[in-house]
Amino acid sequence: GKLYSWGWNYYGQLGTANTTQQTSPVAVASAAVMGAISWVSAGYGATYALSTDGKLFAWGRNDMGQLGISGVTVYKPTQVPLPPGATAFTHVSSGAQHVIITTADNHVYVTGSNANGQLGDGTITTRTALSQILRADGSAMTGQGWATDNATYQLGTSGGVWAWGSNAYKQIGDTIAETVLRPRLIFSVDGSSGTTEPADTTCLFSEDQIILDDPNGTQIFNSGADDTTSSVQNIGFSFRFKGVDYS
């Protein structure tokens, strides 16, 4: 479909070839070049659009290399080059100043700010071009990724959920490290998964692990596959997990 934008435009993130703020929808420039759009993701001053034929376009703020193209500020949609060997882009998700992208072969790539380890490469070095994410053992991460402010999550092709980056508010669920520099398996899915909201609490669960977070993102309960259990505060409701009752 056609693409429209409006709102704040300081970094040219509306893609109108200027920095004029818009209070009503206006057509994004270069529509003929982009073709039909299937997905859009917006970060802090940066915008990404995925076409139905697998092309990725980006524009707006690029001071951290988050667009994956050259230029400090890009005022209209510009095509992002494919990584070597890739044939098409299939998904894009933008954080505040970084982005995670999936290609047709299910490999994932990142670029942009890495101050909190949100690129998952084991460093805090900012990247200005697409870099493939690898696990600590050197194997390629595969699946669809999602970027938040300074943390990144990925649903792997095997069903497991991985996370890395800032853990200042325990958003990764690790009760020790405040920064996670490499992809960390939060939980594996084996036969069941889902979410529920008892007392506004988010629940992520699988056959062998359960993680509970309160509305503020603070982990209140974690029982892992190694049978270790930690409860940070009273849960406020009862449930049964792996044959054990908790409350």
Coordinates of C-alpha atoms in Angstrom, one line a residue:
G1 CA 0.0 0.0 0.0
K2 CA 0.9 3.7 -0.1
L3 CA 2.8 5.3 2.7
Y4 CA 1.9 8.5 4.6
S5 CA 3.4 10.2 7.6
W6 CA 2.9 13.1 9.9
G7 CA 4.2 14.7 13.2
W8 CA 7.6 15.8 14.3
N9 CA 10.2 16.0 11.5
Y10 CA 13.4 17.4 13.0
Y11 CA 15.5 14.6 11.5
G12 CA 13.6 14.2 8.3
Q13 CA 11.9 11.1 9.7
L14 CA 8.7 11.8 7.8
G15 CA 10.5 11.1 4.5
T16 CA 9.1 14.2 2.8
A17 CA 12.5 15.5 1.6
N18 CA 12.5 18.3 4.2
T19 CA 12.2 18.9 7.9
T20 CA 8.8 20.6 8.0
Q21 CA 6.5 19.3 10.7
Q22 CA 3.2 17.9 9.4
T23 CA -0.1 18.0 11.4
S24 CA -2.0 15.8 8.9
P25 CA -1.0 12.8 6.8
V26 CA 1.2 13.6 3.7
A27 CA 2.6 11.2 1.2
V28 CA 6.2 10.0 1.8
A29 CA 8.6 10.9 -1.0
S30 CA 10.0 8.3 -3.5
A31 CA 6.7 6.3 -3.4
A32 CA 7.3 5.1 -7.0
V33 CA 10.8 3.8 -6.1
M34 CA 9.6 2.0 -3.0
G35 CA 6.5 0.4 -4.5
A36 CA 4.0 -1.3 -2.3
I37 CA 4.9 -1.3 1.4
S38 CA 4.1 -4.2 3.7
W39 CA 5.7 -3.2 7.0
V40 CA 6.9 0.0 8.7
S41 CA 9.0 0.5 11.9
A42 CA 9.9 3.9 13.5
G43 CA 12.7 4.7 16.0
Y44 CA 13.8 7.9 17.6
G45 CA 14.0 10.1 14.5
A46 CA 14.5 7.3 12.1
T47 CA 12.0 5.3 9.9
Y48 CA 12.2 2.0 8.0
A49 CA 9.8 0.6 5.4
L50 CA 9.8 -2.9 3.9
S51 CA 8.4 -3.4 0.4
T52 CA 6.4 -6.4 -0.7
D53 CA 9.2 -7.5 -2.9
G54 CA 11.8 -7.6 -0.1
K55 CA 13.5 -4.2 -0.4
L56 CA 14.3 -2.1 2.7
F57 CA 14.2 1.6 2.7
A58 CA 15.3 3.9 5.5
W59 CA 15.4 7.6 6.3
G60 CA 15.8 10.2 9.1
R61 CA 18.4 10.3 11.8
N62 CA 21.6 8.4 11.1
D63 CA 24.2 9.8 13.6
M64 CA 24.8 6.3 15.0
G65 CA 24.6 4.5 11.6
Q66 CA 21.2 3.1 12.5
L67 CA 19.9 3.4 8.9
G68 CA 22.6 1.1 7.5
I69 CA 23.4 3.7 4.8
S70 CA 25.7 6.7 4.5
G71 CA 24.8 10.2 5.6
V72 CA 24.2 11.8 9.0
T73 CA 20.7 12.7 8.1
V74 CA 18.7 11.2 5.2
Y75 CA 15.6 13.2 4.2
K76 CA 13.8 10.8 1.9
P77 CA 13.6 7.0 1.6
T78 CA 16.9 5.4 0.6
Q79 CA 17.4 1.8 -0.2
V80 CA 19.4 -0.2 2.3
P81 CA 21.9 -2.6 0.5
L82 CA 21.5 -6.3 1.2
P83 CA 24.2 -8.1 3.1
P84 CA 26.4 -10.4 0.9
G85 CA 24.6 -13.6 0.0
A86 CA 21.1 -12.3 1.0
T87 CA 18.3 -12.2 -1.5
A88 CA 15.6 -10.1 0.3
F89 CA 14.7 -8.5 3.6
T90 CA 11.7 -10.0 5.5
H91 CA 11.4 -8.0 8.7
V92 CA 12.7 -4.9 10.4
S93 CA 12.3 -3.5 14.0
S94 CA 13.8 -0.2 15.3
G95 CA 14.9 0.7 18.8
A96 CA 15.8 4.2 19.9
Q97 CA 19.0 4.3 17.9
H98 CA 19.6 0.8 16.6
V99 CA 17.8 -1.6 14.3
I100 CA 17.5 -5.4 13.9
I101 CA 16.7 -6.8 10.5
T102 CA 15.9 -10.3 9.2
T103 CA 16.7 -11.6 5.7
A104 CA 15.0 -14.3 3.6
D105 CA 17.4 -16.9 4.9
N106 CA 16.3 -16.1 8.5
H107 CA 19.6 -14.6 9.4
V108 CA 19.5 -11.5 11.5
Y109 CA 21.6 -8.3 11.2
V110 CA 22.0 -5.2 13.4
T111 CA 23.4 -1.7 13.1
G112 CA 23.5 1.5 15.1
S113 CA 24.1 2.5 18.7
N114 CA 25.7 -0.2 20.9
A115 CA 26.2 1.7 24.2
N116 CA 24.2 -0.9 26.1
G117 CA 25.3 -4.0 24.1
Q118 CA 22.0 -3.9 22.2
L119 CA 23.8 -5.2 19.0
G120 CA 24.7 -8.4 20.7
D121 CA 28.3 -8.6 19.3
G122 CA 30.0 -8.8 22.7
T123 CA 31.1 -5.2 22.6
I124 CA 29.7 -1.7 23.2
T125 CA 31.1 -0.5 19.8
T126 CA 28.7 1.4 17.6
R127 CA 28.2 -0.1 14.1
T128 CA 27.4 1.9 11.0
A129 CA 26.8 -1.0 8.6
L130 CA 24.7 -4.1 8.9
S131 CA 26.5 -6.8 11.0
Q132 CA 25.3 -10.4 11.4
I133 CA 24.5 -11.5 14.9
L134 CA 26.2 -14.6 16.1
R135 CA 25.8 -16.7 19.3
A136 CA 28.7 -17.0 21.7
D137 CA 29.7 -20.3 20.0
G138 CA 29.9 -18.6 16.6
S139 CA 26.7 -20.0 15.1
A140 CA 24.3 -17.7 13.3
M141 CA 21.2 -16.4 15.0
T142 CA 18.1 -17.2 13.0
G143 CA 14.6 -15.9 13.4
Q144 CA 12.7 -12.6 13.8
G145 CA 14.0 -9.8 15.9
W146 CA 12.4 -7.0 17.9
A147 CA 14.2 -3.9 19.1
T148 CA 13.2 -1.8 22.2
D149 CA 14.9 1.3 23.5
N150 CA 18.3 -0.2 24.4
A151 CA 17.6 -3.9 24.4
T152 CA 16.9 -6.5 21.6
Y153 CA 14.8 -9.6 21.5
Q154 CA 14.6 -12.5 19.0
L155 CA 12.2 -15.3 18.5
G156 CA 14.4 -18.0 17.0
T157 CA 13.3 -20.4 14.3
S158 CA 13.3 -23.2 16.8
G159 CA 10.9 -21.3 19.1
G160 CA 13.3 -20.1 21.8
V161 CA 13.4 -16.4 22.8
W162 CA 16.8 -14.7 23.1
A163 CA 17.6 -11.3 24.5
W164 CA 20.5 -8.9 24.9
G165 CA 21.4 -5.3 25.7
S166 CA 20.4 -3.1 28.6
N167 CA 19.1 -5.0 31.6
A168 CA 18.9 -2.0 34.0
Y169 CA 15.2 -2.7 34.8
K170 CA 15.5 -6.5 34.5
Q171 CA 13.8 -6.4 31.1
I172 CA 15.9 -9.4 30.0
G173 CA 15.2 -11.3 33.2
D174 CA 18.8 -11.8 34.3
T175 CA 18.9 -10.9 38.0
I176 CA 22.7 -10.3 38.0
A177 CA 24.0 -8.5 34.9
E178 CA 22.9 -4.9 34.1
T179 CA 24.2 -5.3 30.6
V180 CA 24.0 -8.4 28.4
L181 CA 26.5 -8.2 25.6
R182 CA 25.7 -11.5 23.8
P183 CA 22.4 -13.2 22.9
R184 CA 21.0 -14.9 26.0
L185 CA 18.4 -17.6 25.9
I186 CA 15.5 -16.4 28.1
F187 CA 13.5 -19.5 27.7
S188 CA 13.0 -22.4 25.3
V189 CA 9.6 -23.4 23.9
D190 CA 8.9 -27.1 23.9
G191 CA 5.3 -28.0 23.3
S192 CA 3.7 -24.9 24.8
S193 CA 4.1 -21.1 25.2
G194 CA 1.9 -18.2 25.8
T195 CA 1.0 -15.1 27.8
T196 CA -1.4 -14.3 30.6
E197 CA -2.1 -11.3 32.8
P198 CA -3.0 -12.2 36.4
A199 CA -3.0 -9.0 38.4
D200 CA -1.5 -7.2 35.4
T201 CA 1.6 -9.4 35.5
T202 CA 3.2 -10.6 32.3
C203 CA 3.8 -14.3 32.2
L204 CA 6.1 -15.9 29.6
F205 CA 6.2 -19.7 29.9
S206 CA 7.2 -22.9 28.2
E207 CA 7.4 -26.5 29.3
D208 CA 10.5 -26.0 31.3
Q209 CA 10.7 -22.3 32.4
I210 CA 8.5 -19.5 33.6
I211 CA 9.2 -15.8 34.0
L212 CA 6.9 -13.3 35.6
D213 CA 7.2 -9.5 35.4
D214 CA 5.1 -6.9 37.1
P215 CA 3.7 -3.8 35.1
N216 CA 6.9 -1.9 35.8
G217 CA 9.1 -4.5 34.1
T218 CA 10.5 -5.8 37.4
Q219 CA 11.0 -9.6 37.5
I220 CA 9.0 -11.0 40.4
F221 CA 9.5 -14.7 39.8
N222 CA 11.8 -16.9 37.7
S223 CA 11.9 -20.7 37.6
G224 CA 14.4 -22.0 35.1
A225 CA 15.1 -25.2 33.3
D226 CA 17.8 -26.0 35.9
D227 CA 15.1 -26.0 38.6
T228 CA 16.5 -22.9 40.4
T229 CA 13.8 -20.6 41.6
S230 CA 14.0 -17.0 42.7
S231 CA 11.1 -14.9 44.0
V232 CA 11.9 -11.2 44.3
Q233 CA 8.6 -10.3 45.9
N234 CA 5.2 -11.7 46.8
I235 CA 3.5 -12.8 43.6
G236 CA -0.1 -12.0 44.7
F237 CA -1.7 -15.0 43.1
S238 CA -1.3 -18.8 43.0
F239 CA -0.3 -21.1 40.2
R240 CA 1.1 -24.6 39.6
F241 CA 4.3 -25.1 37.6
K242 CA 6.2 -28.4 37.1
G243 CA 4.0 -30.0 39.8
V244 CA 4.7 -27.4 42.4
D245 CA 2.3 -24.8 43.8
Y246 CA 3.5 -21.2 44.1
S247 CA 1.8 -18.1 45.6

